[in-house]
C-alpha positions as CSV (number, residue, x, y, z in Angstrom):
1,M,43.1,66.4,-99.7
2,G,43.0,62.9,-98.6
3,E,41.8,59.7,-100.8
4,E,38.0,59.1,-100.5
5,I,36.6,55.5,-101.4
6,R,32.9,55.9,-102.7
7,V,30.9,52.7,-103.0
8,V,28.0,52.7,-104.9
9,I,25.7,49.3,-104.7
10,H,23.3,48.6,-107.7
11,P,20.4,47.8,-107.7
12,D,21.5,44.1,-109.0
13,G,24.0,44.0,-106.3
14,H,27.2,45.0,-108.0
15,L,29.1,47.5,-106.5
16,T,31.3,50.2,-108.1
17,L,34.4,51.6,-106.4
18,K,35.6,54.8,-106.9
19,V,39.2,56.1,-105.9
20,S,39.4,60.1,-105.8
21,G,42.9,61.8,-104.2
22,E,45.1,59.2,-105.2
23,L,47.7,59.5,-108.6
24,G,48.8,56.3,-111.2
25,R,48.5,52.9,-109.8
26,Q,48.1,53.7,-105.8
27,C,45.0,53.7,-106.6
28,L,44.9,50.4,-107.2
29,Q,46.6,49.2,-103.7
30,V,43.7,51.2,-102.3
31,T,41.0,49.0,-103.7
32,E,42.5,45.9,-103.4
33,A,41.5,44.7,-99.9
34,F,37.9,45.7,-101.6
35,E,38.3,43.6,-104.5
36,K,39.4,40.4,-102.5
37,E,36.2,40.4,-99.8
38,M,34.0,41.4,-102.5
39,G,35.2,38.8,-105.3
40,E,35.5,39.3,-108.9
41,V,36.6,42.3,-110.7
42,F,34.6,42.1,-114.1
43,D,35.5,45.9,-115.4
44,R,37.7,48.2,-114.5
45,Q,38.0,51.8,-115.8
46,R,40.9,53.9,-115.1
47,T,40.6,57.4,-114.8
48,Q,43.0,60.5,-115.6
49,E,44.2,60.5,-112.2
50,F,45.5,56.8,-112.5
51,Y,47.5,58.2,-115.7
52,R,48.8,61.0,-113.8
53,K,52.4,60.2,-112.0
54,A,52.4,60.7,-108.3
55,Q,54.9,64.3,-107.3
56,I,58.1,63.1,-105.2
57,A,59.8,66.0,-103.2
58,L,62.9,65.1,-103.0
59,T,65.7,66.3,-100.5
60,Q,69.3,66.3,-101.2
61,R,71.0,66.3,-97.9
62,N,74.8,67.5,-97.8
63,P,77.2,64.4,-96.4
64,E,79.6,67.0,-94.7
65,T,76.7,68.5,-92.4
66,A,74.9,65.3,-91.4
């Protein structure tokens, strides 16, 4: 599953953005452009995904065979 951004426009005109599919601080980068265009951020609620660390797979190369 890739990242998903859900935008909810409330009756009073304020927006809620919810990011799924990103872990850690990466979700903040995903919404950065929206936040710049839409105005001031009044509240930020972090989900469980925010507090999970992204897992990065590393492969070790043997310099003798490269």
